[in-house]
PDB file of C-alpha atoms (C1' of nucleotides) in Angstrom:
ATOM      1  CA  MET A1459      10.237  -1.109 -71.141  1.00 78.00           C
ATOM      2  CA  SER A1460      10.074  -3.962 -68.641  1.00 94.00           C
ATOM      3  CA  THR A1461      11.991  -4.123 -65.404  1.00 97.00           C
ATOM      4  CA  ILE A1462      14.068  -6.772 -63.749  1.00 98.00           C
ATOM      5  CA  ARG A1463      15.265  -6.889 -60.169  1.00 98.00           C
ATOM      6  CA  ILE A1464      18.760  -8.305 -59.752  1.00 98.00           C
ATOM      7  CA  ALA A1465      20.269  -8.973 -56.326  1.00 98.00           C
ATOM      8  CA  THR A1466      23.731 -10.092 -55.260  1.00 98.00           C
ATOM      9  CA  TRP A1467      24.878 -11.568 -51.952  1.00 98.00           C
ATOM     10  CA  ASN A1468      28.018 -13.211 -50.672  1.00 98.00           C
ATOM     11  CA  ILE A1469      26.140 -15.822 -48.648  1.00 98.00           C
ATOM     12  CA  ASN A1470      29.212 -17.502 -47.109  1.00 98.00           C
ATOM     13  CA  SER A1471      27.808 -21.046 -47.266  1.00 98.00           C
ATOM     14  CA  LEU A1472      24.549 -21.648 -49.099  1.00 98.00           C
ATOM     15  CA  ARG A1473      23.660 -24.748 -47.122  1.00 97.00           C
ATOM     16  CA  LEU A1474      24.131 -23.040 -43.764  1.00 97.00           C
ATOM     17  CA  ARG A1475      22.205 -19.906 -44.701  1.00 97.00           C
ATOM     18  CA  LEU A1476      19.541 -21.262 -47.037  1.00 98.00           C
ATOM     19  CA  PRO A1477      16.819 -20.372 -44.473  1.00 97.00           C
ATOM     20  CA  LEU A1478      17.944 -16.735 -44.548  1.00 98.00           C
ATOM     21  CA  LEU A1479      17.067 -16.534 -48.234  1.00 98.00           C
ATOM     22  CA  HIS A1480      13.391 -16.398 -47.240  1.00 98.00           C
ATOM     23  CA  ARG A1481      14.071 -13.071 -45.556  1.00 98.00           C
ATOM     24  CA  LEU A1482      16.039 -11.825 -48.534  1.00 98.00           C
ATOM     25  CA  VAL A1483      13.259 -12.722 -50.962  1.00 98.00           C
ATOM     26  CA  GLU A1484      10.661 -11.077 -48.744  1.00 98.00           C
ATOM     27  CA  ALA A1485      12.681  -7.864 -48.464  1.00 98.00           C
ATOM     28  CA  LEU A1486      14.040  -7.499 -51.995  1.00 98.00           C
ATOM     29  CA  GLN A1487      11.739  -9.580 -54.234  1.00 98.00           C
ATOM     30  CA  PRO A1488      14.506 -10.255 -56.748  1.00 98.00           C
ATOM     31  CA  ASP A1489      13.824 -11.831 -60.125  1.00 98.00           C
ATOM     32  CA  VAL A1490      17.454 -12.909 -60.303  1.00 98.00           C
ATOM     33  CA  LEU A1491      19.654 -13.597 -57.285  1.00 98.00           C
ATOM     34  CA  CYS A1492      23.413 -14.036 -57.680  1.00 98.00           C
ATOM     35  CA  LEU A1493      25.265 -15.748 -54.835  1.00 98.00           C
ATOM     36  CA  GLN A1494      28.967 -15.999 -54.035  1.00 98.00           C
ATOM     37  CA  GLU A1495      30.870 -18.244 -51.655  1.00 98.00           C
ATOM     38  CA  THR A1496      28.199 -20.916 -51.858  1.00 98.00           C
ATOM     39  CA  LYS A1497      30.814 -23.426 -50.655  1.00 98.00           C
ATOM     40  CA  VAL A1498      28.804 -26.331 -52.018  1.00 97.00           C
ATOM     41  CA  PRO A1499      29.874 -28.835 -54.688  1.00 97.00           C
ATOM     42  CA  ASP A1500      27.458 -29.107 -57.601  1.00 97.00           C
ATOM     43  CA  GLU A1501      26.295 -32.598 -56.633  1.00 97.00           C
ATOM     44  CA  LEU A1502      25.167 -31.252 -53.241  1.00 97.00           C
ATOM     45  CA  PHE A1503      23.474 -28.073 -54.498  1.00 98.00           C
ATOM     46  CA  PRO A1504      20.137 -27.631 -52.655  1.00 97.00           C
ATOM     47  CA  ALA A1505      17.984 -27.318 -55.778  1.00 97.00           C
ATOM     48  CA  GLU A1506      14.730 -28.211 -54.007  1.00 97.00           C
ATOM     49  CA  GLY A1507      15.144 -25.630 -51.278  1.00 97.00           C
ATOM     50  CA  VAL A1508      15.960 -22.999 -53.870  1.00 98.00           C
ATOM     51  CA  ALA A1509      12.899 -23.934 -55.937  1.00 98.00           C
ATOM     52  CA  GLU A1510      10.704 -23.575 -52.843  1.00 97.00           C
ATOM     53  CA  LEU A1511      11.843 -19.957 -52.646  1.00 97.00           C
ATOM     54  CA  GLY A1512      10.337 -19.344 -56.058  1.00 98.00           C
ATOM     55  CA  PHE A1513      13.494 -19.760 -58.100  1.00 98.00           C
ATOM     56  CA  GLY A1514      12.525 -22.424 -60.573  1.00 97.00           C
ATOM     57  CA  HIS A1515      15.702 -21.813 -62.539  1.00 98.00           C
ATOM     58  CA  ALA A1516      19.180 -22.144 -61.095  1.00 98.00           C
ATOM     59  CA  LEU A1517      22.714 -22.346 -62.433  1.00 98.00           C
ATOM     60  CA  HIS A1518      25.598 -23.192 -60.162  1.00 98.00           C
ATOM     61  CA  TRP A1519      29.288 -23.851 -60.223  1.00 98.00           C
ATOM     62  CA  GLY A1520      30.641 -25.017 -56.900  1.00 97.00           C
ATOM     63  CA  MET A1521      33.529 -26.893 -55.361  1.00 97.00           C
ATOM     64  CA  LYS A1522      34.371 -28.429 -52.013  1.00 96.00           C
ATOM     65  CA  GLY A1523      35.104 -26.015 -49.212  1.00 94.00           C
ATOM     66  CA  TYR A1524      35.787 -22.741 -51.002  1.00 95.00           C
ATOM     67  CA  ASN A1525      34.384 -20.243 -53.466  1.00 98.00           C
ATOM     68  CA  GLY A1526      31.337 -21.225 -55.534  1.00 98.00           C
ATOM     69  CA  VAL A1527      28.820 -19.092 -57.442  1.00 98.00           C
ATOM     70  CA  ALA A1528      25.173 -19.524 -58.359  1.00 98.00           C
ATOM     71  CA  ILE A1529      22.436 -17.666 -60.231  1.00 98.00           C
ATOM     72  CA  LEU A1530      18.879 -18.249 -58.994  1.00 98.00           C
ATOM     73  CA  SER A1531      16.010 -16.938 -61.112  1.00 98.00           C
ATOM     74  CA  ARG A1532      12.255 -16.766 -61.442  1.00 98.00           C
ATOM     75  CA  LEU A1533      12.831 -16.417 -65.190  1.00 98.00           C
ATOM     76  CA  PRO A1534      14.413 -18.982 -67.499  1.00 98.00           C
ATOM     77  CA  LEU A1535      18.209 -18.844 -67.716  1.00 98.00           C
ATOM     78  CA  GLU A1536      20.483 -19.777 -70.552  1.00 98.00           C
ATOM     79  CA  ARG A1537      23.966 -20.589 -69.375  1.00 98.00           C
ATOM     80  CA  LEU A1538      26.773 -18.791 -71.173  1.00 98.00           C
ATOM     81  CA  GLU A1539      30.311 -19.953 -71.584  1.00 96.00           C
ATOM     82  CA  ALA A1540      32.803 -18.263 -69.282  1.00 95.00           C
ATOM     83  CA  PRO A1541      36.595 -17.975 -69.507  1.00 96.00           C
ATOM     84  CA  ASP A1542      38.779 -20.081 -67.257  1.00 96.00           C
ATOM     85  CA  TRP A1543      40.204 -17.200 -65.251  1.00 97.00           C
ATOM     86  CA  CYS A1544      43.907 -17.618 -64.448  1.00 97.00           C
ATOM     87  CA  GLY A1545      43.577 -21.236 -65.558  1.00 96.00           C
ATOM     88  CA  LYS A1546      42.378 -22.238 -62.109  1.00 96.00           C
ATOM     89  CA  SER A1547      38.803 -23.466 -62.704  1.00 95.00           C
ATOM     90  CA  ASP A1548      38.022 -22.335 -59.186  1.00 96.00           C
ATOM     91  CA  CYS A1549      34.324 -21.449 -59.399  1.00 98.00           C
ATOM     92  CA  ARG A1550      34.534 -17.653 -59.363  1.00 98.00           C
ATOM     93  CA  HIS A1551      32.363 -16.663 -62.332  1.00 98.00           C
ATOM     94  CA  ILE A1552      29.133 -17.839 -63.862  1.00 98.00           C
ATOM     95  CA  SER A1553      27.066 -16.058 -66.480  1.00 98.00           C
ATOM     96  CA  ALA A1554      23.693 -16.393 -68.102  1.00 98.00           C
ATOM     97  CA  ARG A1555      21.229 -14.826 -70.494  1.00 98.00           C
ATOM     98  CA  VAL A1556      17.864 -13.853 -69.033  1.00 98.00           C
ATOM     99  CA  ALA A1557      14.742 -12.039 -70.233  1.00 95.00           C
ATOM    100  CA  GLY A1558      15.600 -12.540 -73.888  1.00 93.00           C
ATOM    101  CA  ASP A1559      18.868 -10.717 -74.413  1.00 97.00           C
ATOM    102  CA  VAL A1560      20.138  -9.504 -71.052  1.00 98.00           C
ATOM    103  CA  THR A1561      23.471 -10.922 -69.935  1.00 98.00           C
ATOM    104  CA  VAL A1562      24.196 -11.428 -66.244  1.00 98.00           C
ATOM    105  CA  HIS A1563      27.734 -11.938 -64.964  1.00 98.00           C
ATOM    106  CA  ASN A1564      28.207 -13.132 -61.397  1.00 98.00           C
ATOM    107  CA  PHE A1565      31.793 -12.784 -60.076  1.00 98.00           C
ATOM    108  CA  TYR A1566      33.637 -13.758 -56.930  1.00 98.00           C
ATOM    109  CA  VAL A1567      37.016 -12.051 -57.208  1.00 98.00           C
ATOM    110  CA  PRO A1568      39.882 -13.516 -55.140  1.00 98.00           C
ATOM    111  CA  ALA A1569      40.190 -11.843 -51.740  1.00 98.00           C
ATOM    112  CA  GLY A1570      43.955 -11.591 -52.118  1.00 97.00           C
ATOM    113  CA  GLY A1571      45.318 -12.608 -48.724  1.00 97.00           C
ATOM    114  CA  ASP A1572      46.756 -10.299 -46.089  1.00 96.00           C
ATOM    115  CA  VAL A1573      49.910  -8.760 -47.579  1.00 96.00           C
ATOM    116  CA  ALA A1574      49.563  -6.350 -50.486  1.00 97.00           C
ATOM    117  CA  ASP A1575      52.751  -7.493 -52.213  1.00 96.00           C
ATOM    118  CA  ARG A1576      52.729 -10.101 -54.940  1.00 96.00           C
ATOM    119  CA  ALA A1577      56.408 -10.874 -54.364  1.00 95.00           C
ATOM    120  CA  VAL A1578      55.648 -12.447 -50.997  1.00 95.00           C
ATOM    121  CA  ASN A1579      51.923 -13.244 -51.293  1.00 96.00           C
ATOM    122  CA  GLU A1580      50.839 -15.236 -54.312  1.00 96.00           C
ATOM    123  CA  LYS A1581      47.168 -14.764 -53.429  1.00 97.00           C
ATOM    124  CA  PHE A1582      47.601 -11.037 -54.021  1.00 97.00           C
ATOM    125  CA  GLY A1583      49.242 -11.792 -57.361  1.00 97.00           C
ATOM    126  CA  HIS A1584      46.314 -14.029 -58.266  1.00 97.00           C
ATOM    127  CA  LYS A1585      43.889 -11.233 -57.434  1.00 98.00           C
ATOM    128  CA  LEU A1586      45.764  -8.726 -59.609  1.00 98.00           C
ATOM    129  CA  ASP A1587      46.032 -11.210 -62.468  1.00 98.00           C
ATOM    130  CA  PHE A1588      42.323 -11.966 -62.214  1.00 98.00           C
ATOM    131  CA  ILE A1589      41.242  -8.342 -62.548  1.00 98.00           C
ATOM    132  CA  THR A1590      43.736  -7.775 -65.357  1.00 98.00           C
ATOM    133  CA  GLU A1591      42.347 -10.771 -67.258  1.00 98.00           C
ATOM    134  CA  ALA A1592      38.780  -9.655 -66.651  1.00 98.00           C
ATOM    135  CA  ARG A1593      39.554  -6.175 -67.928  1.00 98.00           C
ATOM    136  CA  ALA A1594      41.227  -7.561 -71.058  1.00 98.00           C
ATOM    137  CA  HIS A1595      38.295  -9.903 -71.673  1.00 98.00           C
ATOM    138  CA  PHE A1596      35.720  -7.104 -71.723  1.00 98.00           C
ATOM    139  CA  GLU A1597      38.004  -4.766 -73.635  1.00 98.00           C
ATOM    140  CA  ALA A1598      38.321  -7.417 -76.334  1.00 98.00           C
ATOM    141  CA  GLN A1599      34.578  -8.136 -76.329  1.00 96.00           C
ATOM    142  CA  ALA A1600      32.666  -4.963 -75.443  1.00 97.00           C
ATOM    143  CA  PRO A1601      29.676  -5.841 -73.261  1.00 98.00           C
ATOM    144  CA  ALA A1602      26.143  -4.860 -74.263  1.00 98.00           C
ATOM    145  CA  ARG A1603      22.835  -5.141 -72.382  1.00 98.00           C
ATOM    146  CA  SER A1604      24.804  -6.620 -69.509  1.00 98.00           C
ATOM    147  CA  VAL A1605      24.744  -6.559 -65.731  1.00 98.00           C
ATOM    148  CA  LEU A1606      27.872  -7.499 -63.822  1.00 98.00           C
ATOM    149  CA  VAL A1607      27.445  -8.197 -60.116  1.00 98.00           C
ATOM    150  CA  GLY A1608      29.263  -9.863 -57.317  1.00 98.00           C
ATOM    151  CA  ASP A1609      31.752  -9.751 -54.508  1.00 98.00           C
ATOM    152  CA  LEU A1610      34.634  -8.034 -56.263  1.00 98.00           C
ATOM    153  CA  ASN A1611      36.619  -7.800 -53.013  1.00 98.00           C
ATOM    154  CA  ILE A1612      37.774  -4.264 -53.824  1.00 98.00           C
ATOM    155  CA  ALA A1613      36.394  -0.981 -52.492  1.00 98.00           C
ATOM    156  CA  PRO A1614      37.448   1.361 -55.309  1.00 98.00           C
ATOM    157  CA  LEU A1615      36.467   4.843 -54.119  1.00 98.00           C
ATOM    158  CA  GLU A1616      37.577   6.954 -51.172  1.00 98.00           C
ATOM    159  CA  HIS A1617      34.160   6.748 -49.534  1.00 98.00           C
ATOM    160  CA  ASP A1618      33.782   3.042 -50.175  1.00 98.00           C
ATOM    161  CA  VAL A1619      35.795   2.513 -46.976  1.00 98.00           C
ATOM    162  CA  TRP A1620      35.513   3.869 -43.447  1.00 98.00           C
ATOM    163  CA  SER A1621      38.991   5.432 -43.607  1.00 97.00           C
ATOM    164  CA  HIS A1622      40.664   5.999 -46.940  1.00 98.00           C
ATOM    165  CA  LYS A1623      44.000   6.938 -45.349  1.00 97.00           C
ATOM    166  CA  GLN A1624      44.098   4.017 -42.946  1.00 97.00           C
ATOM    167  CA  LEU A1625      43.214   1.467 -45.617  1.00 98.00           C
ATOM    168  CA  LEU A1626      45.562   2.543 -48.416  1.00 97.00           C
ATOM    169  CA  ASP A1627      47.907  -0.331 -47.541  1.00 97.00           C
ATOM    170  CA  VAL A1628      45.153  -2.797 -46.714  1.00 97.00           C
ATOM    171  CA  VAL A1629      44.226  -5.421 -49.303  1.00 98.00           C
ATOM    172  CA  SER A1630      40.894  -4.370 -50.897  1.00 98.00           C
ATOM    173  CA  HIS A1631      41.751  -0.665 -51.049  1.00 98.00           C
ATOM    174  CA  THR A1632      45.356  -0.414 -52.305  1.00 98.00           C
ATOM    175  CA  PRO A1633      45.875   1.823 -55.353  1.00 98.00           C
ATOM    176  CA  VAL A1634      46.936  -1.078 -57.586  1.00 98.00           C
ATOM    177  CA  GLU A1635      43.645  -2.826 -56.814  1.00 98.00           C
ATOM    178  CA  THR A1636      41.347   0.185 -56.990  1.00 98.00           C
ATOM    179  CA  GLU A1637      42.931   1.396 -60.239  1.00 98.00           C
ATOM    180  CA  GLY A1638      42.725  -2.109 -61.666  1.00 98.00           C
ATOM    181  CA  LEU A1639      39.079  -2.473 -60.774  1.00 98.00           C
ATOM    182  CA  LEU A1640      38.147   0.919 -62.229  1.00 98.00           C
ATOM    183  CA  ALA A1641      40.030   0.066 -65.439  1.00 98.00           C
ATOM    184  CA  TRP A1642      37.984  -3.153 -65.667  1.00 98.00           C
ATOM    185  CA  GLN A1643      34.811  -1.164 -65.074  1.00 98.00           C
ATOM    186  CA  ARG A1644      35.728   1.311 -67.824  1.00 98.00           C
ATOM    187  CA  ALA A1645      35.839  -1.584 -70.287  1.00 98.00           C
ATOM    188  CA  GLY A1646      32.119  -0.940 -70.752  1.00 98.00           C
ATOM    189  CA  PHE A1647      30.273  -0.694 -67.446  1.00 98.00           C
ATOM    190  CA  GLN A1648      28.836   1.946 -65.162  1.00 98.00           C
ATOM    191  CA  ASP A1649      28.712   1.751 -61.382  1.00 98.00           C
ATOM    192  CA  ALA A1650      24.974   1.375 -60.703  1.00 98.00           C
ATOM    193  CA  LEU A1651      25.185   1.911 -56.941  1.00 98.00           C
ATOM    194  CA  ARG A1652      27.110   5.173 -57.331  1.00 98.00           C
ATOM    195  CA  HIS A1653      24.449   6.221 -59.829  1.00 98.00           C
ATOM    196  CA  PHE A1654      22.157   6.488 -56.811  1.00 98.00           C
ATOM    197  CA  VAL A1655      24.571   7.387 -53.997  1.00 98.00           C
ATOM    198  CA  PRO A1656      26.946  10.306 -54.669  1.00 98.00           C
ATOM    199  CA  GLU A1657      30.661   9.551 -54.427  1.00 98.00           C
ATOM    200  CA  ASP A1658      31.121  11.856 -51.432  1.00 98.00           C
ATOM    201  CA  GLN A1659      28.805   9.721 -49.292  1.00 98.00           C
ATOM    202  CA  LYS A1660      29.929   6.628 -47.415  1.00 98.00           C
ATOM    203  CA  LEU A1661      28.591   3.374 -48.814  1.00 98.00           C
ATOM    204  CA  TYR A1662      29.367  -0.091 -47.450  1.00 98.00           C
ATOM    205  CA  THR A1663      28.207  -3.643 -48.099  1.00 98.00           C
ATOM    206  CA  TRP A1664      30.585  -5.541 -45.788  1.00 98.00           C
ATOM    207  CA  TRP A1665      31.528  -5.354 -42.123  1.00 98.00           C
ATOM    208  CA  SER A1666      34.141  -7.698 -40.668  1.00 97.00           C
ATOM    209  CA  TYR A1667      33.069 -10.476 -38.331  1.00 96.00           C
ATOM    210  CA  ARG A1668      35.929  -9.349 -36.119  1.00 94.00           C
ATOM    211  CA  ASN A1669      34.281  -6.173 -34.919  1.00 92.00           C
ATOM    212  CA  ARG A1670      32.387  -6.697 -31.698  1.00 88.00           C
ATOM    213  CA  ASP A1671      29.748  -4.112 -32.542  1.00 94.00           C
ATOM    214  CA  TRP A1672      29.799  -3.659 -36.306  1.00 96.00           C
ATOM    215  CA  ARG A1673      27.087  -0.986 -36.288  1.00 96.00           C
ATOM    216  CA  ALA A1674      28.735   1.129 -33.588  1.00 95.00           C
ATOM    217  CA  SER A1675      32.240   0.990 -35.044  1.00 95.00           C
ATOM    218  CA  ASN A1676      30.883   1.049 -38.613  1.00 97.00           C
ATOM    219  CA  ARG A1677      34.210   0.109 -40.159  1.00 97.00           C
ATOM    220  CA  GLY A1678      32.653  -1.017 -43.409  1.00 98.00           C
ATOM    221  CA  ARG A1679      33.799  -1.423 -46.973  1.00 98.00           C
ATOM    222  CA  ARG A1680      31.922  -1.558 -50.300  1.00 98.00           C
ATOM    223  CA  LEU A1681      33.129  -4.872 -51.695  1.00 98.00           C
ATOM    224  CA  ASP A1682      29.916  -5.895 -53.477  1.00 98.00           C
ATOM    225  CA  HIS A1683      29.019  -4.250 -56.737  1.00 98.00           C
ATOM    226  CA  VAL A1684      26.413  -3.905 -59.457  1.00 98.00           C
ATOM    227  CA  TRP A1685      27.619  -2.637 -62.815  1.00 98.00           C
ATOM    228  CA  THR A1686      25.441  -2.063 -65.859  1.00 98.00           C
ATOM    229  CA  THR A1687      26.163  -1.236 -69.469  1.00 98.00           C
ATOM    230  CA  PRO A1688      24.913   2.202 -70.602  1.00 98.00           C
ATOM    231  CA  ASP A1689      22.131   0.634 -72.699  1.00 98.00           C
ATOM    232  CA  LEU A1690      20.341  -0.471 -69.507  1.00 98.00           C
ATOM    233  CA  THR A1691      18.642   1.858 -67.021  1.00 97.00           C
ATOM    234  CA  PRO A1692      19.124   1.522 -63.264  1.00 98.00           C
ATOM    235  CA  LEU A1693      15.790   2.516 -61.703  1.00 98.00           C
ATOM    236  CA  SER A1694      16.256   1.973 -57.983  1.00 98.00           C
ATOM    237  CA  HIS A1695      18.566   0.328 -55.525  1.00 98.00           C
ATOM    238  CA  GLN A1696      18.481  -1.267 -52.089  1.00 98.00           C
ATOM    239  CA  ILE A1697      21.286  -2.232 -49.717  1.00 98.00           C
ATOM    240  CA  LEU A1698      19.885  -4.524 -47.045  1.00 98.00           C
ATOM    241  CA  VAL A1699      22.069  -3.295 -44.183  1.00 98.00           C
ATOM    242  CA  ASP A1700      19.792  -4.884 -41.577  1.00 97.00           C
ATOM    243  CA  ALA A1701      20.785  -8.305 -42.914  1.00 98.00           C
ATOM    244  CA  ARG A1702      24.111  -7.863 -41.101  1.00 98.00           C
ATOM    245  CA  ASP A1703      22.123  -8.473 -37.902  1.00 97.00           C
ATOM    246  CA  TRP A1704      20.264 -11.560 -39.101  1.00 97.00           C
ATOM    247  CA  PRO A1705      20.902 -14.536 -36.835  1.00 95.00           C
ATOM    248  CA  GLN A1706      24.012 -16.306 -38.124  1.00 95.00           C
ATOM    249  CA  GLY A1707      24.270 -13.744 -40.891  1.00 96.00           C
ATOM    250  CA  SER A1708      26.951 -13.305 -43.532  1.00 98.00           C
ATOM    251  CA  ASP A1709      29.576 -10.576 -43.164  1.00 98.00           C
ATOM    252  CA  HIS A1710      28.272  -9.206 -46.492  1.00 98.00           C
ATOM    253  CA  VAL A1711      24.781  -7.762 -46.958  1.00 98.00           C
ATOM    254  CA  PRO A1712      22.531  -8.242 -49.998  1.00 98.00           C
ATOM    255  CA  VAL A1713      22.418  -5.554 -52.664  1.00 98.00           C
ATOM    256  CA  CYS A1714      19.604  -5.182 -55.191  1.00 98.00           C
ATOM    257  CA  VAL A1715      19.119  -3.002 -58.268  1.00 98.00           C
ATOM    258  CA  GLU A1716      15.965  -2.667 -60.329  1.00 98.00           C
ATOM    259  CA  ILE A1717      16.844  -2.251 -63.981  1.00 98.00           C
ATOM    260  CA  GLY A1718      14.838  -1.173 -66.999  1.00 97.00           C
ATOM    261  CA  VAL A1719      15.637  -3.523 -69.851  1.00 94.00           C
TER     262      VAL A1719
ATOM    263  C1'  DA B1299      50.915  -2.898 -32.623  1.00 74.55           C
ATOM    264  C1'  DT B1300      47.814  -6.590 -32.183  1.00 74.55           C
ATOM    265  C1'  DG B1301      43.900  -9.469 -32.328  1.00 74.55           C
ATOM    266  C1'  DG B1302      39.603  -9.912 -33.050  1.00 74.55           C
ATOM    267  C1'  DT B1303      35.246 -14.005 -35.719  1.00 74.55           C
ATOM    268  C1'  DA B1304      33.270 -17.325 -38.971  1.00 74.55           C
ATOM    269  C1'  DG B1305      32.786 -21.630 -42.151  1.00 74.55           C
ATOM    270  C1'  DG B1306      34.358 -25.932 -43.971  1.00 74.55           C
ATOM    271  C1'  DT B1307      36.656 -29.602 -42.842  1.00 74.55           C
ATOM    272  C1'  DC B1308      40.165 -32.973 -40.647  1.00 74.55           C
ATOM    273  C1'  DT B1309      43.809 -29.862 -38.495  1.00 74.55           C
ATOM    274  C1'  DC B1310      44.415 -25.734 -40.510  1.00 74.55           C
ATOM    275  C1'  DC B1311      42.986 -23.013 -44.631  1.00 74.55           C
ATOM    276  C1'  DT B1312      40.534 -19.067 -46.238  1.00 74.55           C
ATOM    277  C1'  DA B1313      38.134 -14.992 -45.559  1.00 74.55           C
TER     278       DA B1313
END
DNA sequence: ATGGTAGGTCTCCTA
């Protein structure tokens, strides 16, 4: 059995934070690095800078201003076709085959706006439709030897948020979202991070920019995920919490899982 | 109950 290290990070602007990737590579040594919110159109993708980090292979799908996903890899990548989620072509999913027959899915699920009611907030409706479509896609085509990572913008479990009770009405932790995400997961995946950290322990990957002292208040949420199909073996994990203090850091921290393939 | 911060971009949208 060989191993592969797959990391995911919502970088919140690839061009702004490209220098921070040196720290990430040093700390996590990923073979494959999936990024979300790259916010860079394809014609402006910094391929040279990425290659200097050791990622000789890169796939990207970006647009002006918003969203954007990329897969950086030390190993060759074969791009796979992806559905056009909600018919929006808005750069939220990219997938590839790596290491022979391992499939990697990199998702950036819509955040969903502020009001958890699709009747008055179409962004929330978009989010619900997106996870419903994703669930149906994997139910129709059962995944095998696959890793699904990304910023899924939902903290599904009680201890994926700092206060379950206080966040039940807050977008990212409402029952319709958490149940929808878990139904998508059950279409063939296992939660790799919860394989290592029991469900009764707090686990976060995101802390709002709006908290003055994020570490002291520690009002985090687990919005970033690594899912694996049962035919792959999660061997170890790392959540780079210290990255939240990097100069000009993202509000998300990098997550890495080593997988036996 | 409210506002708090950050990035891209063109004045405000999204998170």
